[in-house]
Short mmCIF file of C-alpha atoms in Angstrom, two decimals:
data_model
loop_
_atom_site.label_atom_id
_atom_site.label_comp_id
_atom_site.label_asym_id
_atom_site.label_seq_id
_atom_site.Cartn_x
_atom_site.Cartn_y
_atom_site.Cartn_z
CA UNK A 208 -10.26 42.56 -37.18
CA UNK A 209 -13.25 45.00 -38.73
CA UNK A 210 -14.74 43.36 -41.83
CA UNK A 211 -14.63 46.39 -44.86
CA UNK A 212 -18.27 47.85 -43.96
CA UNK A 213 -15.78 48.25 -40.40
CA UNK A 214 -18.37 45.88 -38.53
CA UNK A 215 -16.62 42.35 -36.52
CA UNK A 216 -17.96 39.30 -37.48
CA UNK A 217 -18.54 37.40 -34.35
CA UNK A 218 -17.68 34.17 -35.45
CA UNK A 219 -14.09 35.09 -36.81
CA UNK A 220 -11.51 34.67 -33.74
CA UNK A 221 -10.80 38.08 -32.51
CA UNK A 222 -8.20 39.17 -29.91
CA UNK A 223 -5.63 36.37 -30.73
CA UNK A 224 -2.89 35.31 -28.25
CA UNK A 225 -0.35 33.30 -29.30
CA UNK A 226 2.26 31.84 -26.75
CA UNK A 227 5.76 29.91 -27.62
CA UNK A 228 7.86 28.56 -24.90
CA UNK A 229 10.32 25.53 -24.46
CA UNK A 230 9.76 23.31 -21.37
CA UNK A 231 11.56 24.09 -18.66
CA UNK A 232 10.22 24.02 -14.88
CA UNK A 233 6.91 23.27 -13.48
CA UNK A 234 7.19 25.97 -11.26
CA UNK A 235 8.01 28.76 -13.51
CA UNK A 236 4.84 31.20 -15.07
CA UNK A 237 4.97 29.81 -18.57
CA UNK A 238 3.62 26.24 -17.13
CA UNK A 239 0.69 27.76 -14.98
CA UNK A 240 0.26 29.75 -18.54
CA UNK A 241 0.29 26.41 -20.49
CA UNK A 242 -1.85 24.49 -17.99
CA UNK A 243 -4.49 27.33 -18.78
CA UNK A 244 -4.63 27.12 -22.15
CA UNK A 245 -4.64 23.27 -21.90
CA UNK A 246 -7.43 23.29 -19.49
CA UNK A 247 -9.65 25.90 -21.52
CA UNK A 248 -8.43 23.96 -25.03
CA UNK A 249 -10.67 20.90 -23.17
CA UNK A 250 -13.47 23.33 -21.76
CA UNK A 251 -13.76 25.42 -25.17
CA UNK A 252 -11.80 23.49 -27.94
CA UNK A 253 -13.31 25.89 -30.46
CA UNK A 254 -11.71 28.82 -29.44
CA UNK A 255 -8.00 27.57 -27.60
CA UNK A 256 -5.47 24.28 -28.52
CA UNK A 257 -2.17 23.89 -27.50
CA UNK A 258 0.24 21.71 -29.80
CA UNK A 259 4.05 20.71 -29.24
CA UNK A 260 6.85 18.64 -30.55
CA UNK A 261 10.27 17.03 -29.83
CA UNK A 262 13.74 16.83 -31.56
CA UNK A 263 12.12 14.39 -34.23
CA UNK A 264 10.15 16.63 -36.29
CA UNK A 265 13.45 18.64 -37.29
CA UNK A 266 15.05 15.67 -37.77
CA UNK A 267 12.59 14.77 -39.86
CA UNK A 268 12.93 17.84 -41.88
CA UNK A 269 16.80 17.57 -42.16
CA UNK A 270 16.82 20.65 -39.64
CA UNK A 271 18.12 18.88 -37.00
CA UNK A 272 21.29 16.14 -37.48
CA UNK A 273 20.60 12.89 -35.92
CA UNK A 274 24.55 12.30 -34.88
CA UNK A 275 24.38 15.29 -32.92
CA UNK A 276 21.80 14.32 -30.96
CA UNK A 277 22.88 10.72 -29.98
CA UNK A 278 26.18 12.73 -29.76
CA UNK A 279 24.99 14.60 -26.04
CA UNK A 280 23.25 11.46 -25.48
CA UNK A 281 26.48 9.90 -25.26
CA UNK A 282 28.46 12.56 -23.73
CA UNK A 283 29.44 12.32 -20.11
CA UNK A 284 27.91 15.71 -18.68
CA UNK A 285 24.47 14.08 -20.41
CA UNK A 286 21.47 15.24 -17.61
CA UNK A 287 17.95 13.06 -18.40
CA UNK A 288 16.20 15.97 -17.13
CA UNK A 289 18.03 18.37 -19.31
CA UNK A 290 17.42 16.59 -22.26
CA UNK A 291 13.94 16.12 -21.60
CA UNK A 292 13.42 19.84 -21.12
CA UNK A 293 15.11 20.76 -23.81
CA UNK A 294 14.61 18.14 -26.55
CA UNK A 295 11.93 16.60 -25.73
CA UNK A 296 9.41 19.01 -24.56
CA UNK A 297 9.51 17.11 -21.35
CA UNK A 298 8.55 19.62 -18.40
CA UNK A 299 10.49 18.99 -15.33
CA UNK A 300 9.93 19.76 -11.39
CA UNK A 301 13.39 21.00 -10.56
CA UNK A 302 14.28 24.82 -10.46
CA UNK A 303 17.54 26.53 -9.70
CA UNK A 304 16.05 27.71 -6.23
CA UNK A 305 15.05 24.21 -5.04
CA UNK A 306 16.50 23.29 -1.58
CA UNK A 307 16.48 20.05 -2.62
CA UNK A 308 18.36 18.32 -5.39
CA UNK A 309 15.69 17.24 -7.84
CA UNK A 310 17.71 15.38 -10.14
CA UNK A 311 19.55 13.46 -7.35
CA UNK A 312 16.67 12.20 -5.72
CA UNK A 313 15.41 10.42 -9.06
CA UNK A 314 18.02 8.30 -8.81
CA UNK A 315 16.46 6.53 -5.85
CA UNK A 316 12.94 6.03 -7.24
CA UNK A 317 14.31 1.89 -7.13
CA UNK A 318 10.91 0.32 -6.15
CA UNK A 319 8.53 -1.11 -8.49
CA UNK A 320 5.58 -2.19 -6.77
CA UNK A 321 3.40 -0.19 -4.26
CA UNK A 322 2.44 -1.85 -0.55
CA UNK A 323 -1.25 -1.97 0.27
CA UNK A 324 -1.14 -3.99 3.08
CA UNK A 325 1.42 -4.92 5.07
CA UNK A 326 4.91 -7.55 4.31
CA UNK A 327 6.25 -8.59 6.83
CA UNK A 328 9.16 -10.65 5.85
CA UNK A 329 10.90 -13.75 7.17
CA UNK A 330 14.14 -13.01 8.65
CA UNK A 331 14.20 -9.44 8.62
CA UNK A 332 13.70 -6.63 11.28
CA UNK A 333 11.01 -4.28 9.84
CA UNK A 334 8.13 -2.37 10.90
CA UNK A 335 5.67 0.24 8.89
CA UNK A 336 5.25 4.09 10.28
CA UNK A 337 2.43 6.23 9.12
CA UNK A 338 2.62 10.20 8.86
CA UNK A 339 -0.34 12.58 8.75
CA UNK A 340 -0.70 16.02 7.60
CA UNK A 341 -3.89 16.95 8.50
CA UNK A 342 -6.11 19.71 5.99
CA UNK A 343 -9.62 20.51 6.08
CA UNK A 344 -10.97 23.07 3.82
CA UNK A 345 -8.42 24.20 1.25
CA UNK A 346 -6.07 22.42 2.07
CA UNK A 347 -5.54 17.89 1.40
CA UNK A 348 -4.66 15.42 4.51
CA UNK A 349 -2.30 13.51 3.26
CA UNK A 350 -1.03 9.97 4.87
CA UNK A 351 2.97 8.63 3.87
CA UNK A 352 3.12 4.99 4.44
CA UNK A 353 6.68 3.74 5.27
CA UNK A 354 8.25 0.34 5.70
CA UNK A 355 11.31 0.98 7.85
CA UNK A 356 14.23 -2.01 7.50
CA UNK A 357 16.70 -1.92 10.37
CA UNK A 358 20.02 -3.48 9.37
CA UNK A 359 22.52 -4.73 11.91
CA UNK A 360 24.74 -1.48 12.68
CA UNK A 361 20.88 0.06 13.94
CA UNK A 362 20.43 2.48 11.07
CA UNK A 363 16.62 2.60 10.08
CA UNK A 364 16.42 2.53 6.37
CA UNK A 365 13.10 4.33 4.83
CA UNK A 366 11.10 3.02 1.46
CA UNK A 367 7.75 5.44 0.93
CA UNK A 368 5.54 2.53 -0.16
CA UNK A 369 2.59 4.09 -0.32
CA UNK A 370 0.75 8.01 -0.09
CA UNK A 371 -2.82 8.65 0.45
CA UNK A 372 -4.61 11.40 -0.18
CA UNK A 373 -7.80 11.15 2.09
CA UNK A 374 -10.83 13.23 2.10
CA UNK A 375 -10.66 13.89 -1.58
CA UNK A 376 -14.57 15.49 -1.65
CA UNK A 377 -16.21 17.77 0.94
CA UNK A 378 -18.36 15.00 2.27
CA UNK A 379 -15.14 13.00 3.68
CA UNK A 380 -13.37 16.16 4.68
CA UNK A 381 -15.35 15.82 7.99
CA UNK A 382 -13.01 14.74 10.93
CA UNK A 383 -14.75 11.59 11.54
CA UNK A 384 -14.29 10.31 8.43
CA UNK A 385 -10.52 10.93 8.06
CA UNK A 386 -10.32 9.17 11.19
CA UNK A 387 -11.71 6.38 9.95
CA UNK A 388 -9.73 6.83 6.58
CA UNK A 389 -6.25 6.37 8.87
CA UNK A 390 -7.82 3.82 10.71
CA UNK A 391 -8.09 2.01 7.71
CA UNK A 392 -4.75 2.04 6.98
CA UNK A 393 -3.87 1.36 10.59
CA UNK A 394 -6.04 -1.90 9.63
CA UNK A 395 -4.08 -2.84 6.53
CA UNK A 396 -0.38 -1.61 7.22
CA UNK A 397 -0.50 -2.49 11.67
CA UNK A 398 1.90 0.36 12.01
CA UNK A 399 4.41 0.97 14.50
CA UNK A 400 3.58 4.27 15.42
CA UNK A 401 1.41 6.67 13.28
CA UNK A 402 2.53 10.58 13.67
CA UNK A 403 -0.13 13.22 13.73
CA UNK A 404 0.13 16.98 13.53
CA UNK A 405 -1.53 18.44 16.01
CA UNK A 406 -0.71 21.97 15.46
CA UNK A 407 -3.91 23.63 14.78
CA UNK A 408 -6.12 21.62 12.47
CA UNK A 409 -4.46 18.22 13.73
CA UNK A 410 -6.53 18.48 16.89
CA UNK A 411 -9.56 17.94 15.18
CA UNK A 412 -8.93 14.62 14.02
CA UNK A 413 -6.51 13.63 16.83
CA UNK A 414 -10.02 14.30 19.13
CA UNK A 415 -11.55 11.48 16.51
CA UNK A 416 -8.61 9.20 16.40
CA UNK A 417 -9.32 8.35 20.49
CA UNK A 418 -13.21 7.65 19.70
CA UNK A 419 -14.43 4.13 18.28
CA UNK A 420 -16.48 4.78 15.02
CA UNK A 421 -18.27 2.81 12.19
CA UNK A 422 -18.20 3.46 8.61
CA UNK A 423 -21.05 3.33 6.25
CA UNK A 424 -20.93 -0.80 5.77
CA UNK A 425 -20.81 -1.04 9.36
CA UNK A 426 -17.54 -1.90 10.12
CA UNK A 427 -15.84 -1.11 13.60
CA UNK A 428 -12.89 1.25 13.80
CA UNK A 429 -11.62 0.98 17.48
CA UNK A 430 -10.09 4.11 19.55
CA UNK A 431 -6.47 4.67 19.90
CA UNK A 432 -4.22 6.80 22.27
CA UNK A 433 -1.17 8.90 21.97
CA UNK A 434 2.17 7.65 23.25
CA UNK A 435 4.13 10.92 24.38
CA UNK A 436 1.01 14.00 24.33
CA UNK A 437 0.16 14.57 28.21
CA UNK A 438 -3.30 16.42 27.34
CA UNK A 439 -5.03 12.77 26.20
CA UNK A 440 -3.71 10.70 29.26
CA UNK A 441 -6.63 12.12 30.88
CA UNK A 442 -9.33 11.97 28.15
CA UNK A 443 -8.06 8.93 26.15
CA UNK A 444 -8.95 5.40 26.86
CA UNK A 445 -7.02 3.56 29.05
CA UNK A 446 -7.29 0.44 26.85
CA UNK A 447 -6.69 1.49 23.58
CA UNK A 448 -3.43 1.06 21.90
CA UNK A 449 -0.74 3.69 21.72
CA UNK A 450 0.62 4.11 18.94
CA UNK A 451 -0.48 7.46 18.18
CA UNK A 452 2.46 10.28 18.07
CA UNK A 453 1.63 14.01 18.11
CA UNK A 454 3.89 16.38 16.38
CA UNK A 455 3.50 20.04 17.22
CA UNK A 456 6.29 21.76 14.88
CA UNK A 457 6.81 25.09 16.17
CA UNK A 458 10.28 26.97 13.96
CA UNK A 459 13.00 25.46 15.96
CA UNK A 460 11.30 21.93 15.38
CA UNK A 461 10.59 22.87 11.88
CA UNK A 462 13.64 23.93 11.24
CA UNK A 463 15.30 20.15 12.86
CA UNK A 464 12.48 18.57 10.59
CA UNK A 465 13.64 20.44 7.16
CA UNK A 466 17.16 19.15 7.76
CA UNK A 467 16.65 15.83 8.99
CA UNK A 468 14.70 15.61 5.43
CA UNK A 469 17.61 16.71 4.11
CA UNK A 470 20.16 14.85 5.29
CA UNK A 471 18.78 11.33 5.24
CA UNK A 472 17.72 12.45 1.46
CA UNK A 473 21.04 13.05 0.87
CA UNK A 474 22.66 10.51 2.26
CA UNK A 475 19.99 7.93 0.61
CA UNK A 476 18.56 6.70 3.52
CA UNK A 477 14.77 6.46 1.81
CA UNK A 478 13.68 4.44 -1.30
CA UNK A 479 10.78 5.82 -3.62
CA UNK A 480 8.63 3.90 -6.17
CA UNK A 481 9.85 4.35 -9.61
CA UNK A 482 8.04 6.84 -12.22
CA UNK A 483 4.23 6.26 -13.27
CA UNK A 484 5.17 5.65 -17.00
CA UNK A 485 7.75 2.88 -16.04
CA UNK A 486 5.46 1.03 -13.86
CA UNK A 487 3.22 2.11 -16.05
CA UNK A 488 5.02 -0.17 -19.39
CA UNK A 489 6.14 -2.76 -16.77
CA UNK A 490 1.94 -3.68 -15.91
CA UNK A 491 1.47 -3.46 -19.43
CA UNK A 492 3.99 -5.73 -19.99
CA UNK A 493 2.13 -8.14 -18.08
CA UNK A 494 -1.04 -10.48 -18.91
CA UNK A 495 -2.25 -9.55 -15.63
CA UNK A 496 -2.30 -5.67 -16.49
CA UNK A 497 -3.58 -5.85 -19.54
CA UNK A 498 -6.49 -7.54 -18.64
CA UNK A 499 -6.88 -4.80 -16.19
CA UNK A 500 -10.01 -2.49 -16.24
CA UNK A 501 -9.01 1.30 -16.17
CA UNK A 502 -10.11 1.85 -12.67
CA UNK A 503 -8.05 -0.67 -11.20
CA UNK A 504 -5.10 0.47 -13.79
CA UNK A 505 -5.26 3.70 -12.51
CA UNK A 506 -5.60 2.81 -8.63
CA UNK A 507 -2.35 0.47 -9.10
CA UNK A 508 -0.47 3.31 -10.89
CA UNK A 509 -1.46 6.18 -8.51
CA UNK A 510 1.05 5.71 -5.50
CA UNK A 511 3.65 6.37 -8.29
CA UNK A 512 1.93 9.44 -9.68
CA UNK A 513 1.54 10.88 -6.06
CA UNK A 514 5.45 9.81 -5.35
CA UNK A 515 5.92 12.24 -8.32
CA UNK A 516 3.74 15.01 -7.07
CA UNK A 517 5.88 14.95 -3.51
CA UNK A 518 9.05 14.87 -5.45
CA UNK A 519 7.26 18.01 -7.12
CA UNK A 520 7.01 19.84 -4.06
CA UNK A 521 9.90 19.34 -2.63
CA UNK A 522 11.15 20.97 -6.21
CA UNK A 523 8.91 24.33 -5.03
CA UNK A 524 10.74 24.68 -2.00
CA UNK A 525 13.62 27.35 -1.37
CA UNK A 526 15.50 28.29 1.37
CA UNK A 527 13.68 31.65 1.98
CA UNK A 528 16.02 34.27 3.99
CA UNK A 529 15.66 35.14 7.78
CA UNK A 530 17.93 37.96 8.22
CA UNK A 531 20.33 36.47 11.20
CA UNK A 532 18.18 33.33 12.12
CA UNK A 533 20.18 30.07 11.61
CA UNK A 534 16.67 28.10 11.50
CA UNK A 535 16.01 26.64 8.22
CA UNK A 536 12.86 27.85 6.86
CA UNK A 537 11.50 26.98 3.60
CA UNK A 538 8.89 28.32 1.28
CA UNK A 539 7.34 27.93 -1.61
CA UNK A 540 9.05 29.01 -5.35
CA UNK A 541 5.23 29.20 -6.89
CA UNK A 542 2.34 29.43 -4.56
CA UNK A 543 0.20 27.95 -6.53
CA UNK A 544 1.56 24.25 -5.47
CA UNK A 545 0.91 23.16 -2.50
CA UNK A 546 3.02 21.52 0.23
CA UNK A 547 1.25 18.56 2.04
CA UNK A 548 2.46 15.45 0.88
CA UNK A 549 6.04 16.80 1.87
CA UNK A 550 4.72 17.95 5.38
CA UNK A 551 3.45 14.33 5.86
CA UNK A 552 6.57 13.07 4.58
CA UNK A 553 9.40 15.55 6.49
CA UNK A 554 6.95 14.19 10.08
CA UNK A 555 7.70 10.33 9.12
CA UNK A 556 11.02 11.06 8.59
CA UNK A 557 11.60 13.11 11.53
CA UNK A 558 10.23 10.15 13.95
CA UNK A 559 11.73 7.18 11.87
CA UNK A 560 15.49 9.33 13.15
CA UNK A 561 14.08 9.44 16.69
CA UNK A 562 13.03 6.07 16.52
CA UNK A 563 16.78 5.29 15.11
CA UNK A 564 18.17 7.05 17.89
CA UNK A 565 15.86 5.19 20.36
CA UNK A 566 17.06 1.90 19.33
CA UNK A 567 20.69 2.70 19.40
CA UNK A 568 20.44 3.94 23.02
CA UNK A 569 18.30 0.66 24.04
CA UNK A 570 20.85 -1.37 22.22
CA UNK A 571 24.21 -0.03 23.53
CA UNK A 572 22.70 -0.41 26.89
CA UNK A 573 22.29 -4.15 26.04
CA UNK A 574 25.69 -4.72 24.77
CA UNK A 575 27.10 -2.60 27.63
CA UNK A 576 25.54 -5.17 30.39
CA UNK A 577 26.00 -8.82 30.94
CA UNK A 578 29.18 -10.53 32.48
CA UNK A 579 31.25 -7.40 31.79
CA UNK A 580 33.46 -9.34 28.59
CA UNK A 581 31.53 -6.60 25.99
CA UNK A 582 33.11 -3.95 27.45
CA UNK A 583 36.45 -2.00 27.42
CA UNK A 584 37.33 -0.55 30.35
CA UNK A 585 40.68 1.78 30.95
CA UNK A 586 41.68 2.48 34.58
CA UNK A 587 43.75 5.48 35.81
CA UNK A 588 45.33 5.56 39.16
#
């Protein structure tokens, strides 16, 4: 606005916007909008601020009545995340175009504590399984740690106990140091198998995962070899242990990989850690976490935040439309989030079902042999 000799003072706040919205999805416009103005509220807090409220302040005010609320709290067709969005300012991952149900796959966030090392425990048949997606530039390599439980019918139940997000800065984006990121985890967890995709920028650090390195104390990272990829029998040494797995998804392996996700999501074959703000009052609940410095606060309560961030983007996926194609091919709702961490995760899962189909060959074979009495045999004449 002109002052009324029609010159702008310079320190008055000119060209105003002014934005209203009630949450609703992270992957709708009005969050990137909000994220922003939040971000340039930080950068330039003189000239943006963003402010909100819940169903309190009304109440407050006698604008709102309280029995009405605890009324849909009550009532049977009550949705958390509805509630959240709409009540309590709460933004939420899920959007009506997700391929996956959002909702339904909070109900298995069950496990409180993250796994840094390996458990293996008495009694039980168990074994850990590592996925990579491999990034470089733009893009984040992500590793899913899983601890697979096999019960006695052969089924191979999945609990994500851990996702790392390696080569965080441009110095450890290098291939050799990713390498010796994994093998660092290979160290802690003694995996199974660890699954690498080798389509395109996977190469690069599958050439470094069959090479011995040392890191900058000096400690030895031996070589390792791939179990089922013909082009490193050759190259790969002969001693080194193989529990390397390449995955090259082309679309009809994609496609497999969506819907395994999908089905042993749906069928709630995998466990997840619970929600960063429960574990989050649990370790504060705790002498232990409250003597806590923030560094190792946030390190303890960052496998849940990630486990939110996959659940996330699986929420920005959508079935996108391939004219007569029966593949399933998914893409994102907003490009602006990315996809690794469920990359890494669809690969783990996709080898934890071939493992499960593995064992259940091996083990009908065993029950099938022997002195004959395991068997049922019909005879026609």
């Amino acid at each position: 606005r002109r002052m009324p000799d029609n010159t702008v003072n310079e320190k008055e706040p000119n060209q105003q916007r002014i934005f209203m919205t009630s949450a609703g999805v992270k992957t709708s416009f009005a969050y990137d909008l909000l994220l922003d103005v939040f971000e340039d509220s930080i950068i330039h807090p003189e000239t943006s601020f963003v402010m909100g409220c819940d169903y309190r302040v009304p109440v407050l005010h006698g604008l709102l009545d309280k029995t009405y609320i605890n009324k849909l709290k009550t009532s049977p067709s009550y949705s958390e995340e509805s509630f959240g969005r709409e009540y309590l300012s709460i933004w939420s991952g899920s959007s009506d175009e997700s391929w996956f149900n959002f909702d339904k796959l909070q109900k298995y966030r069950k496990i409180k504590n993250p796994e840094t090392h390996a458990k293996f425990r008495v009694g039980t048949n168990c074994f850990y399984l590592i996925s990579v997606d491999v990034g470089r530039l733009n893009d984040q390599t992500v590793a899913c740690v899983f601890r697979v439980n096999i019960d006695n019918t052969g089924k191979h139940w999945a609990t994500l106990v851990n996702i790392k997000v390696l080569a965080r800065t441009a110095e450890t984006k290098t291939f050799t140091q990713q390498a010796i990121d994994v093998k660092r985890l290979i160290r802690d967890f003694e995996p199974r198998e660890v699954v690498i995709d080798t389509n395109g920028l996977g190469v690069g650090l599958a050439d470094e995962m069959i090479k011995p390195q040392y890191d900058e104390f000096g400690e030895f990272y031996p070589p390792y070899a791939f179990n089922n990829d013909e082009n490193y029998y050759a190259i790969q040494p002969k001693e080194a242990a193989k529990i390397l797995y390449g995955v090259k998804a082309n679309g009809p392996l994609n496609s497999k990989i969506h819907g395994n996700a999908y089905s042993r999501l749906t069928s709630g074959m995998v466990r997840f850690l619970i929600k960063e703000q429960e574990a989050k009052n649990a370790l504060m609940s705790t002498v232990t976490g409250q003597k806590m410095s923030v560094y190792k606060r946030v390190e303890r309560l960052l496998p849940h935040e990630m486990t939110t961030k996959l659940f996330e983007e699986m929420a920005n996926l959508r079935l996108k439309r391939t004219g007569v194609s029966t593949d399933i091919v998914l893409e994102q709702i907003n490009p602006r989030y990315p996809k690794d961490k469920y990359s890494s995760f669809a690969y783990g899962l996709w080898r934890i079902k071939e493992l499960e189909e593995e064992y259940t060959k091996k083990r009908r074979r065993r029950l099938g042999s022997g002195d004959g009495s395991r068997r049922k045999l019909t005879f026609f004449s």
